[in-house]
Short mmCIF file of C-alpha atoms in Angstrom, two decimals:
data_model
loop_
_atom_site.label_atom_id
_atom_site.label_comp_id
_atom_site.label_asym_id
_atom_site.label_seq_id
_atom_site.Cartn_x
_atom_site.Cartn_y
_atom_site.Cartn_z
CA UNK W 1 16.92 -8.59 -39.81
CA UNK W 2 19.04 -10.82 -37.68
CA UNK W 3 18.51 -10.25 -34.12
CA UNK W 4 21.03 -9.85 -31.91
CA UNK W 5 22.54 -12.05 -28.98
CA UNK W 6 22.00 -8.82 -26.92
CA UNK W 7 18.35 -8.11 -28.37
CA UNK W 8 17.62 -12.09 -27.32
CA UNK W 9 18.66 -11.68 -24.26
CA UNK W 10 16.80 -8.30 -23.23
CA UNK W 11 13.51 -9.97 -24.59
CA UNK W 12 14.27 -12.65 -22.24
CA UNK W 13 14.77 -10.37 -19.30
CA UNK W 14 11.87 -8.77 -20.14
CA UNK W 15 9.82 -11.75 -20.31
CA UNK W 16 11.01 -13.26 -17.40
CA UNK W 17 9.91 -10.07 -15.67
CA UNK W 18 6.73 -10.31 -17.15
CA UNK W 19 6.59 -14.42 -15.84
CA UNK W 20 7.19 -13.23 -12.33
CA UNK W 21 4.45 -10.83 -12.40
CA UNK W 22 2.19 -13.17 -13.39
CA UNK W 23 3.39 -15.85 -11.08
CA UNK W 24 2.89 -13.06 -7.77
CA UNK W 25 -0.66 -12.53 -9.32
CA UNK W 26 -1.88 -16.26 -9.70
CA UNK W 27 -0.23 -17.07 -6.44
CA UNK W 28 -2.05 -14.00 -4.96
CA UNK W 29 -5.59 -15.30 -6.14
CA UNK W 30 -5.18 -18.50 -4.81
CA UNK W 31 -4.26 -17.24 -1.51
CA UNK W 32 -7.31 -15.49 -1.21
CA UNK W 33 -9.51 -18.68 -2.95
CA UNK W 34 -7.98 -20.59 0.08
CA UNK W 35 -8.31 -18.41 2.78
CA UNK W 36 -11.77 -17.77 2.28
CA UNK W 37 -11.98 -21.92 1.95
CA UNK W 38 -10.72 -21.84 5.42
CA UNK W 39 -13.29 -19.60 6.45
CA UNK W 40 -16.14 -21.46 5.43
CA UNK W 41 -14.81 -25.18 6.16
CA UNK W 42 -13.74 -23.87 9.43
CA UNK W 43 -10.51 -24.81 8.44
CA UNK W 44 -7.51 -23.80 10.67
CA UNK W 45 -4.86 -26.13 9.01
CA UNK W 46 -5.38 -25.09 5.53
CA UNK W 47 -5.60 -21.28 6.85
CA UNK W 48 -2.46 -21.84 8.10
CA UNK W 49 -0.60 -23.93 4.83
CA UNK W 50 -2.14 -20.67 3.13
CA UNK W 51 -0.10 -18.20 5.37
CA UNK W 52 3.17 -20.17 4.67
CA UNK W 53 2.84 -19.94 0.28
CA UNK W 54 3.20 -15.85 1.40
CA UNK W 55 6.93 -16.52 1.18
CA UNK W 56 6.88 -17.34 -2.19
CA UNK W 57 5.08 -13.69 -2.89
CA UNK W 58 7.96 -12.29 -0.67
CA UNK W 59 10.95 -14.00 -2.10
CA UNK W 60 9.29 -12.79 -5.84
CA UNK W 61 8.78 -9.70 -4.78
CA UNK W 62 12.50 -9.04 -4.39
CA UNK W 63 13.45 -10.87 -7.38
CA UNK W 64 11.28 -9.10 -9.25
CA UNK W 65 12.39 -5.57 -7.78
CA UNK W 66 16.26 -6.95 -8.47
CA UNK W 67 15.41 -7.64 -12.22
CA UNK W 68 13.72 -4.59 -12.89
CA UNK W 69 17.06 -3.09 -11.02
CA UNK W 70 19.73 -4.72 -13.54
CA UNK W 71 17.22 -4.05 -16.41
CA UNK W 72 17.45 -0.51 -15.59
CA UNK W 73 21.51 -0.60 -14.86
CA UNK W 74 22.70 -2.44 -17.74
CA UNK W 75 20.20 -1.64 -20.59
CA UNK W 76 18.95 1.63 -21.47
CA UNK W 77 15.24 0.89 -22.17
CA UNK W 78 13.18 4.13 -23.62
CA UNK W 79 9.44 4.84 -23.93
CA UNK W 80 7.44 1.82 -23.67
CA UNK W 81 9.58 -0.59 -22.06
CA UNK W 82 10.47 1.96 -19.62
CA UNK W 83 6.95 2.22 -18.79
CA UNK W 84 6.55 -1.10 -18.12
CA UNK W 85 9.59 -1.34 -16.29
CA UNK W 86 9.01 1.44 -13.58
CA UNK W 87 5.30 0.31 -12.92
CA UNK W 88 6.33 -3.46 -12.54
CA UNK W 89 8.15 -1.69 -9.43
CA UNK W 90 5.27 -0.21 -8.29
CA UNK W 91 2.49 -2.98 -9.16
CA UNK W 92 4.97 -5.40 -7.33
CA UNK W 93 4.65 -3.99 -4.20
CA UNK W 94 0.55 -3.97 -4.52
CA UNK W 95 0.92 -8.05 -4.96
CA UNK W 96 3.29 -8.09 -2.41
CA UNK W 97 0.79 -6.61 0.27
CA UNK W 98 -2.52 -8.16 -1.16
CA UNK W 99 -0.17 -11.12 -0.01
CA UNK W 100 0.11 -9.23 3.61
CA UNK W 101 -3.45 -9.11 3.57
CA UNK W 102 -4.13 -12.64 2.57
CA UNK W 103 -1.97 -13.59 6.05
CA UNK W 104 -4.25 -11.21 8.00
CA UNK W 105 -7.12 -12.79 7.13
CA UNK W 106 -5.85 -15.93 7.61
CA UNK W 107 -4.85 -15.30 11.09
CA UNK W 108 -8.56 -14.03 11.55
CA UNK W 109 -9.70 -17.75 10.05
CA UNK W 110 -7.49 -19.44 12.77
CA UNK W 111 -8.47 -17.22 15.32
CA UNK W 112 -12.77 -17.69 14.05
CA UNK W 113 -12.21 -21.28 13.95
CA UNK W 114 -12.02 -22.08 17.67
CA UNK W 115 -15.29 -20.42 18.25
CA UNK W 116 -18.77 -20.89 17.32
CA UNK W 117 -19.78 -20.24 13.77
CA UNK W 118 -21.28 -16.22 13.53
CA UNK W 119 -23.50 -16.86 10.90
CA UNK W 120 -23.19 -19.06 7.36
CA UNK W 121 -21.11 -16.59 5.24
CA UNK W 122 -22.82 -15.89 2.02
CA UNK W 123 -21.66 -11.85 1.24
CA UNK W 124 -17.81 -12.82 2.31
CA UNK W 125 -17.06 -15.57 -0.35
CA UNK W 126 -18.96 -13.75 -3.02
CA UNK W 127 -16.63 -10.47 -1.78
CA UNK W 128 -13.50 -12.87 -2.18
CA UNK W 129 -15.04 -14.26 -5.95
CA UNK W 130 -15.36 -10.45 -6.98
CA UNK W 131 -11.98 -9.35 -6.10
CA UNK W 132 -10.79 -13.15 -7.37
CA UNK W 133 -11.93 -12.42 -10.61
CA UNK W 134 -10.41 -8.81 -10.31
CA UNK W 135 -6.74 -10.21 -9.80
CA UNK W 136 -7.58 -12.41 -12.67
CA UNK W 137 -8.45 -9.71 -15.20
CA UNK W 138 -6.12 -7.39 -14.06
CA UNK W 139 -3.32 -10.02 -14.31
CA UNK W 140 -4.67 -10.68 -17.86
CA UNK W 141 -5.01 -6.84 -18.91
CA UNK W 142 -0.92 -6.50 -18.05
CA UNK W 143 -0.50 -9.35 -20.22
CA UNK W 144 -2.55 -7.85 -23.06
CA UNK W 145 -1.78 -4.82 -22.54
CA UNK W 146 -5.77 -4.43 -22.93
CA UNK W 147 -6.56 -0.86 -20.96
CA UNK W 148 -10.19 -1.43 -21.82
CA UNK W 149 -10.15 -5.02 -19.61
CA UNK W 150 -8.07 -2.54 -17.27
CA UNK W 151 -10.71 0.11 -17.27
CA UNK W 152 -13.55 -2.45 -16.60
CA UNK W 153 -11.48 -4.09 -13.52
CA UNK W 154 -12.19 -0.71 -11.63
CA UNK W 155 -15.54 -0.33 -12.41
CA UNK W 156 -16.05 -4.04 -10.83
CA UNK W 157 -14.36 -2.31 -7.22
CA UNK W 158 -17.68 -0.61 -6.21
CA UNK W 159 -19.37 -4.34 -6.44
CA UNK W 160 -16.71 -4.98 -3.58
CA UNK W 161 -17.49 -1.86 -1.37
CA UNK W 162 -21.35 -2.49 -1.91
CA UNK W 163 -20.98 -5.98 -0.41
CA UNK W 164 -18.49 -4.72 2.54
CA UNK W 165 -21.43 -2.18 3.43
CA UNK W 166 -23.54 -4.83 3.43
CA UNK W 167 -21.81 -7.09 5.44
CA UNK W 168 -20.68 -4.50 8.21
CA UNK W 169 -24.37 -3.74 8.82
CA UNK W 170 -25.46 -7.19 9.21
CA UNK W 171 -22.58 -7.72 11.55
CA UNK W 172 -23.06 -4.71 13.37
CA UNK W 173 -26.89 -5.71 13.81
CA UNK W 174 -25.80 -9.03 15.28
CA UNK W 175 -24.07 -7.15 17.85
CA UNK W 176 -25.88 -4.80 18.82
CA UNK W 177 -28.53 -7.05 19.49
CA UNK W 178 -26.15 -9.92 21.32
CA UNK W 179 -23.25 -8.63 23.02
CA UNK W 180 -22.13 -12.20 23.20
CA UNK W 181 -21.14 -11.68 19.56
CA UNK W 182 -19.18 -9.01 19.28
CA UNK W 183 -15.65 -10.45 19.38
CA UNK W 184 -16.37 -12.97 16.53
CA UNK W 185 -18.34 -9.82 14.83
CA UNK W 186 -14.80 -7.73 14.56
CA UNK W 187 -13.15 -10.91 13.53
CA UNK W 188 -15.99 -11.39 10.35
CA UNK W 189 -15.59 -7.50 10.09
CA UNK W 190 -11.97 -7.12 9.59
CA UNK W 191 -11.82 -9.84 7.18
CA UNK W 192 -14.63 -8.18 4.69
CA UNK W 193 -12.50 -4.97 5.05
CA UNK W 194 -9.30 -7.05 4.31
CA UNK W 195 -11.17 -7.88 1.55
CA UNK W 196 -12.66 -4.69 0.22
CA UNK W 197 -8.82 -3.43 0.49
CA UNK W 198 -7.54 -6.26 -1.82
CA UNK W 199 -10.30 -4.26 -4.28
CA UNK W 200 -8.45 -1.24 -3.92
CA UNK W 201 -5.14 -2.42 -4.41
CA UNK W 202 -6.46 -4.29 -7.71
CA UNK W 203 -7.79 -0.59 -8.65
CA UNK W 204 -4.33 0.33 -8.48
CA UNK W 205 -3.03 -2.32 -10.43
CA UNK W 206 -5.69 -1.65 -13.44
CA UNK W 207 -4.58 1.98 -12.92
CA UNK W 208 -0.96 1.07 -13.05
CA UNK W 209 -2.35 -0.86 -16.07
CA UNK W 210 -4.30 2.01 -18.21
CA UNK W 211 -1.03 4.51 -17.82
CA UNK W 212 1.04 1.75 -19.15
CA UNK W 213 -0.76 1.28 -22.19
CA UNK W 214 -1.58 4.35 -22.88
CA UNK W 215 0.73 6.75 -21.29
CA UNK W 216 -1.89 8.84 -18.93
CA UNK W 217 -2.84 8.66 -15.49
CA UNK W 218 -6.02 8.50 -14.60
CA UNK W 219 -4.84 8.31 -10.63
CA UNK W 220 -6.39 11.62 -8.95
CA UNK W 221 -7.62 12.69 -12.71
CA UNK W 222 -9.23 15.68 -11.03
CA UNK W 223 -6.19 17.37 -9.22
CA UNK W 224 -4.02 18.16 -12.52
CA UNK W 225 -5.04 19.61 -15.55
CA UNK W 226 -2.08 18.87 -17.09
CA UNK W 227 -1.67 14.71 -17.82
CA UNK W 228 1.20 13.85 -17.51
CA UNK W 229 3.15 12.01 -20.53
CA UNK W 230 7.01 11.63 -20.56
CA UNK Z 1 37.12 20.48 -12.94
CA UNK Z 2 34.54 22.63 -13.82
CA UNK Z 3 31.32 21.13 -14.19
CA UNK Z 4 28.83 20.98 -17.34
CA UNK Z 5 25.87 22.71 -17.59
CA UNK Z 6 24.02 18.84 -18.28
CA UNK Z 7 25.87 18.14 -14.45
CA UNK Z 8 24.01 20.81 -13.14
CA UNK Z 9 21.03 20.18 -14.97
CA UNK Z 10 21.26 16.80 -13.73
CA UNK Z 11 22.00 17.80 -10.15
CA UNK Z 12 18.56 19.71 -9.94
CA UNK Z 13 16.73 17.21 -11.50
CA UNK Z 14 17.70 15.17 -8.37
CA UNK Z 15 17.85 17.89 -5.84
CA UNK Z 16 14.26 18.51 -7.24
CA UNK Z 17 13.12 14.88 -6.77
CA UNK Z 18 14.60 15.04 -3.11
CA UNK Z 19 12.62 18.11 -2.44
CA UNK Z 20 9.58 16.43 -3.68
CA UNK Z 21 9.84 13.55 -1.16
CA UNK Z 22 10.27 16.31 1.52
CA UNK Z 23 7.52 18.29 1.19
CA UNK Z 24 5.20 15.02 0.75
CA UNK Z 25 6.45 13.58 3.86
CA UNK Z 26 6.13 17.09 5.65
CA UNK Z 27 2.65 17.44 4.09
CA UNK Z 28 1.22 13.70 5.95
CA UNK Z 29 3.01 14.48 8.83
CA UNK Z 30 0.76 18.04 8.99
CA UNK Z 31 -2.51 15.66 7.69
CA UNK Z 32 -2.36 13.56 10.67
CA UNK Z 33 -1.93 16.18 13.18
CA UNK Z 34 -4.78 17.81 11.89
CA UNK Z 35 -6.56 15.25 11.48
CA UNK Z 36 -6.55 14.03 15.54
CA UNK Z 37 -6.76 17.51 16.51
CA UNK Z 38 -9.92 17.67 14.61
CA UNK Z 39 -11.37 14.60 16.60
CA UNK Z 40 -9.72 15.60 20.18
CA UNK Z 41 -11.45 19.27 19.44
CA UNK Z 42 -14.33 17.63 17.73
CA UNK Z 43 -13.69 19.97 14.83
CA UNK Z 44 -15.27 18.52 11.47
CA UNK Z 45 -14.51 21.97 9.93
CA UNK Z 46 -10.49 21.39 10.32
CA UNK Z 47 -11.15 17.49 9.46
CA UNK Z 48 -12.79 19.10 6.06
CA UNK Z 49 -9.98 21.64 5.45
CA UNK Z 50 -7.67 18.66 6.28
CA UNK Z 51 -9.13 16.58 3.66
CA UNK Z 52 -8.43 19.23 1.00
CA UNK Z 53 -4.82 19.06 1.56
CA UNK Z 54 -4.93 15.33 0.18
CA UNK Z 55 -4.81 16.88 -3.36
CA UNK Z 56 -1.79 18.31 -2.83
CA UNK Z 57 -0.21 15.09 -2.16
CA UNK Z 58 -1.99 13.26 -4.89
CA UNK Z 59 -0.20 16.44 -7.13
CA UNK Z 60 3.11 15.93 -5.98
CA UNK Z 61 3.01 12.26 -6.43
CA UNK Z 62 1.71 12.26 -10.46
CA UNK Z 63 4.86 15.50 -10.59
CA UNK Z 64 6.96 12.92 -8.51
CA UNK Z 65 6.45 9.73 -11.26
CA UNK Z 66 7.04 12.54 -13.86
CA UNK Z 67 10.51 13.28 -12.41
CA UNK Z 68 11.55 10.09 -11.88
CA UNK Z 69 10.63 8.40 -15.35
CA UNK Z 70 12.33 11.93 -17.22
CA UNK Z 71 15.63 11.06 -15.51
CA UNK Z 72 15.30 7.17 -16.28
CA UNK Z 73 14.96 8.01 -19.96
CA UNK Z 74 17.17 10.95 -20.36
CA UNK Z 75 20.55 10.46 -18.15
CA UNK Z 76 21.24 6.59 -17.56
CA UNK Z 77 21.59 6.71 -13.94
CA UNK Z 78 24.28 4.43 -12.55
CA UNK Z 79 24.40 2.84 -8.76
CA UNK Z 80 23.59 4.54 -5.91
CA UNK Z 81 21.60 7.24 -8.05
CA UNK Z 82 19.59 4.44 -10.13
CA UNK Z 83 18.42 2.61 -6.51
CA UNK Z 84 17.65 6.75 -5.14
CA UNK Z 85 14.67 6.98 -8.15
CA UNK Z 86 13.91 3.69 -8.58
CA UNK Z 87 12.86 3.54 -4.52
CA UNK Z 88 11.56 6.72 -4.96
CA UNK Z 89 8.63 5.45 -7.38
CA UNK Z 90 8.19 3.63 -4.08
CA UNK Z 91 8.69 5.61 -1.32
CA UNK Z 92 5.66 8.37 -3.40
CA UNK Z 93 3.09 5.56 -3.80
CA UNK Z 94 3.88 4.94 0.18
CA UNK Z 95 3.56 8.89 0.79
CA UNK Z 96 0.20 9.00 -1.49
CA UNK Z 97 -1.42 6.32 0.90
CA UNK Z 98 -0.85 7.84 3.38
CA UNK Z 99 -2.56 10.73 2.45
CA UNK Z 100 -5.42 8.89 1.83
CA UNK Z 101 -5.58 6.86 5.10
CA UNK Z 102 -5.45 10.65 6.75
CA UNK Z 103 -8.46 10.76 4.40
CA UNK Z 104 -9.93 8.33 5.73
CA UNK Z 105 -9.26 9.27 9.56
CA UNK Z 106 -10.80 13.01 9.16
CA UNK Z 107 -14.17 11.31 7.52
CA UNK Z 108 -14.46 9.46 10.75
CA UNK Z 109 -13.79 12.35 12.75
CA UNK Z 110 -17.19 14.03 10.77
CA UNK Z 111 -18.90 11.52 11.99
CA UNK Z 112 -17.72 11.03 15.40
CA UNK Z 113 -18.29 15.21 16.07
CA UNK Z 114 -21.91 14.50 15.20
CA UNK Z 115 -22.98 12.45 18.37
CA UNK Z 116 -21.59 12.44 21.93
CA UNK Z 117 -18.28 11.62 22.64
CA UNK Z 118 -17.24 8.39 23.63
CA UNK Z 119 -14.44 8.66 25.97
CA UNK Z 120 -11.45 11.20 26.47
CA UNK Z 121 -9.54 10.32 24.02
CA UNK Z 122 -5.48 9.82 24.92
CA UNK Z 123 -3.94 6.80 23.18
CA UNK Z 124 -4.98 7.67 20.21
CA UNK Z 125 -3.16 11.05 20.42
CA UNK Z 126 -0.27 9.16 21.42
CA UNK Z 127 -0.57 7.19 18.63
CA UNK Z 128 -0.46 10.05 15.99
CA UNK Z 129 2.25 11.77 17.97
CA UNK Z 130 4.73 8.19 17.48
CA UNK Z 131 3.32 8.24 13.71
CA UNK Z 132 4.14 11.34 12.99
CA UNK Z 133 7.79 11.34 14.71
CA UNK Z 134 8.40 8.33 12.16
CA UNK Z 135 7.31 10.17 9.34
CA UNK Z 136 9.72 12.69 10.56
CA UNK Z 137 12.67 10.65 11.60
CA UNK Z 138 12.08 8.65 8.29
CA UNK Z 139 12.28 11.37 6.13
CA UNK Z 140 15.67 12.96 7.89
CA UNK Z 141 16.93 9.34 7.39
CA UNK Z 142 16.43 9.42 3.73
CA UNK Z 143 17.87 13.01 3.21
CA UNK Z 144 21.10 12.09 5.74
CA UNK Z 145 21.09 8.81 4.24
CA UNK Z 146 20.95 7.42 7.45
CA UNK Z 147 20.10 3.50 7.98
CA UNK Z 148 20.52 3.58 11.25
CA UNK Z 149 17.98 6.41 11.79
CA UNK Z 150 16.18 4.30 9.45
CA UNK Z 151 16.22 1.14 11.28
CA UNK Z 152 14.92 3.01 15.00
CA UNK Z 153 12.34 4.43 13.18
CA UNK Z 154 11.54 0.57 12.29
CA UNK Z 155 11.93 -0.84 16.19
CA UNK Z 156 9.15 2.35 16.96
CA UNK Z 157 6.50 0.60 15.21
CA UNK Z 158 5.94 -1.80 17.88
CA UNK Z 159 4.92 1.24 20.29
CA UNK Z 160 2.01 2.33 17.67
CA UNK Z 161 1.25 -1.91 17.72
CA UNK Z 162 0.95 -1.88 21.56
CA UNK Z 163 -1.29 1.19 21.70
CA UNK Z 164 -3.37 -0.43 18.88
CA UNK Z 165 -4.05 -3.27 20.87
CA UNK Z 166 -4.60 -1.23 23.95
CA UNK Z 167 -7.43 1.27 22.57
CA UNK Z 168 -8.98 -1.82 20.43
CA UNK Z 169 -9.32 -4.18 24.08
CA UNK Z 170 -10.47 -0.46 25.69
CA UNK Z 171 -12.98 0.30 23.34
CA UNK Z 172 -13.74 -3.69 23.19
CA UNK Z 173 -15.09 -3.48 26.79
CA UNK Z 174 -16.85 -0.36 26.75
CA UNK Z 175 -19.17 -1.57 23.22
CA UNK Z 176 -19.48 -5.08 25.70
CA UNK Z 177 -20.79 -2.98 28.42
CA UNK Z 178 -23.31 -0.45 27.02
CA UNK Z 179 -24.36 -1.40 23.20
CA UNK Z 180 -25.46 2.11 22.63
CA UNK Z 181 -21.37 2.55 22.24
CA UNK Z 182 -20.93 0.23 19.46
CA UNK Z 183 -21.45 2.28 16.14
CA UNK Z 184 -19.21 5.09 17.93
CA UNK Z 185 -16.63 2.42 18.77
CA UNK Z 186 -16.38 0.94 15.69
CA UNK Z 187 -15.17 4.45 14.33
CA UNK Z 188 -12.53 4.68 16.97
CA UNK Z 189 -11.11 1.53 16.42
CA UNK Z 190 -11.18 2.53 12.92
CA UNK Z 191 -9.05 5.27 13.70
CA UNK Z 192 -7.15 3.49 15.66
CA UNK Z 193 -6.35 0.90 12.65
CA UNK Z 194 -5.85 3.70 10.50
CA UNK Z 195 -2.93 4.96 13.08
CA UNK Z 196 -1.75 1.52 12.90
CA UNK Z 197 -1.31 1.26 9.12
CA UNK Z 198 0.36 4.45 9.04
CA UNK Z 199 3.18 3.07 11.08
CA UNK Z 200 3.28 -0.33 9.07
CA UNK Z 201 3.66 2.60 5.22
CA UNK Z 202 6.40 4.34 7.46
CA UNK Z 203 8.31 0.89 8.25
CA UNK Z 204 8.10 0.31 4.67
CA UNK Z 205 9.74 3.52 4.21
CA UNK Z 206 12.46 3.21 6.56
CA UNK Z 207 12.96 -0.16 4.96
CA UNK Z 208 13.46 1.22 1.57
CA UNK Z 209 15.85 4.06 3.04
CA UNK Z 210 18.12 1.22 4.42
CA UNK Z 211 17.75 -0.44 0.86
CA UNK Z 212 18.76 2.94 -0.65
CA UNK Z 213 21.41 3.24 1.88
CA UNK Z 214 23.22 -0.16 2.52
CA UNK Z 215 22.09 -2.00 -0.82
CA UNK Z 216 20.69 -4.65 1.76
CA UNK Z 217 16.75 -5.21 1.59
CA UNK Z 218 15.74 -5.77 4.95
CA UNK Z 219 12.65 -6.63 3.36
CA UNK Z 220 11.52 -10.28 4.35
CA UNK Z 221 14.76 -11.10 5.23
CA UNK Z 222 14.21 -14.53 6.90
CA UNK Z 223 12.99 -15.47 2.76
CA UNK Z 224 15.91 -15.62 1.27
CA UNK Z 225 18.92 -17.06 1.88
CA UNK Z 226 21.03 -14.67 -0.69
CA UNK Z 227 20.32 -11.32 -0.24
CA UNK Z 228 20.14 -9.49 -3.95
CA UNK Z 229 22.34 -6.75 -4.76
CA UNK Z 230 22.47 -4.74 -7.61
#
């Protein structure tokens, strides 16, 4: 059968969603790649080039929302497409703040680099690698539509938290033994927890991805009985 | 003209999705005044019994989703209603973290009743009392449809900022001074952060009322030149 001039162009709009997904979530995992660069090189300029590429996440993130807007207006898409329509709302706004996030710890780098080095960080770049890979997967799961991939993305989240426990402990050791450290030790601190919550907004994503391929939610799978399918 | 029993149907569908968004924004408001009554009272019962409530919320956003993707695929909302569900698939995943970060706040309040308290605490009330007023304020916004509401609610996030900054330089000096404070500190500032966030989901709440409202996203408005309309 023939397709359509109408048919062409919805598969278009629907790719081109699907192209600036992808684009917020390669973007993302470079940002953190280079602040965590930053971090070790004691880098301040390249912290800062990092901050500015957070405009591109912004300006996609309302393109994206606007597509999925006019998608939603002008065609009427059912089941599936629907689906994938509603959560690119959602999973743009989780891209949008790991982007936030990115900036925060950049600031932190900037702020780190004027003073003497804590410690050589070892935990922190293999935190960032982790939730690196994470974004990567996830990314690749949405593509695939692979729940599976999805499914294993979340399991990787508790790698994060183990290392963030690890690394607030040795921090707060430091410390508590040298007071001298403490204001670089909050700095090193915040950025592992910026980091162990870019894990839990890629757990969201991977959720987001699981109840688009297969139609349940396994977000707070213990306080309804009932799934719910649509 | 009379209306049709599918207008009415409709009509509750989106009275019902309104009420939804109430009673989640009524429910965070509650968490976090339970939850710093709990640590000015040093109550880890209530910050238990607090934490419970949590699964409410995580209820009402799964029935929330529900709603909104039923009336995507079965009435093709047009305009003003299609930007009303589609920013309420936002405005839920905004309530639902909140919920957790109030989480979050009473499981630091267990473990700050267990040992001696640190100081009187009064920013931090202050804090939660501003959060919870722009919970409030946001939430009348969205049902009056109010930007303007919307946008004071945004100018009171810099008050929750300033007392950030104030209890993390106060509790700063006092883990500098006495290192037996740090471990205890570091859960205050937690809090503290916690508070902070909250404001920062509630901006992005009043941000997506003015979208809802005006058509305008006031989101990262210095990124685009053209500002997207639907």
């Amino acid at each position: 059968m023939m397709k359509t001039h109408t048919d062409r162009e919805y598969e278009n709009q629907l790719r081109n969603l699907r192209d600036h997904l992808l684009t917020m979530g390669r973007s993302v995992e470079d940002m953190i790649g280079n602040a965590i660069l930053a971090l070790v090189r004691r880098d301040p300029a390249l912290a800062k080039q990092t901050i500015e590429t957070d405009r591109m996440i912004n300006r996609l993130e309302l393109e994206t929302d606007e597509l999925c807007l006019v998608i939603l207006a002008k065609r009427q898409p059912m089941a599936s497409d629907l689906r994938f329509i509603t959560l690119s709302l959602k999973m743009v706004t989780d891209l949008e703040r790991m982007g936030d996030i990115a900036v925060n710890i950049c600031e932190r780098v900037v702020d780190l680099s004027a003073s003497e080095p804590l410690k050589p960080y070892v935990d922190i770049p293999r935190m960032a690698s982790v939730v690196q890979g994470m974004v990567r997967d996830v990314i690749d799961a949405f593509v695939k539509a692979d729940a599976n991939q999805a499914l294993a993305v979340i399991t990787k989240d508790s790698e994060v938290d183990a290392l963030y426990t690890r690394v607030f402990r040795d921090v707060l050791a430091l410390m508590v033994a040298d007071a001298s450290t403490i204001e670089r030790g909050i700095h090193v601190q915040s950025i592992a927890k910026w980091l162990e919550r870019m894990g839990d907004h890629v757990t969201n994503l991977a959720e987001q991805v699981i109840f688009m391929v297969n139609g349940k939610d396994v977000r707070h799978a213990s306080s309804l009985a009932k799934i719910p399918t649509v």
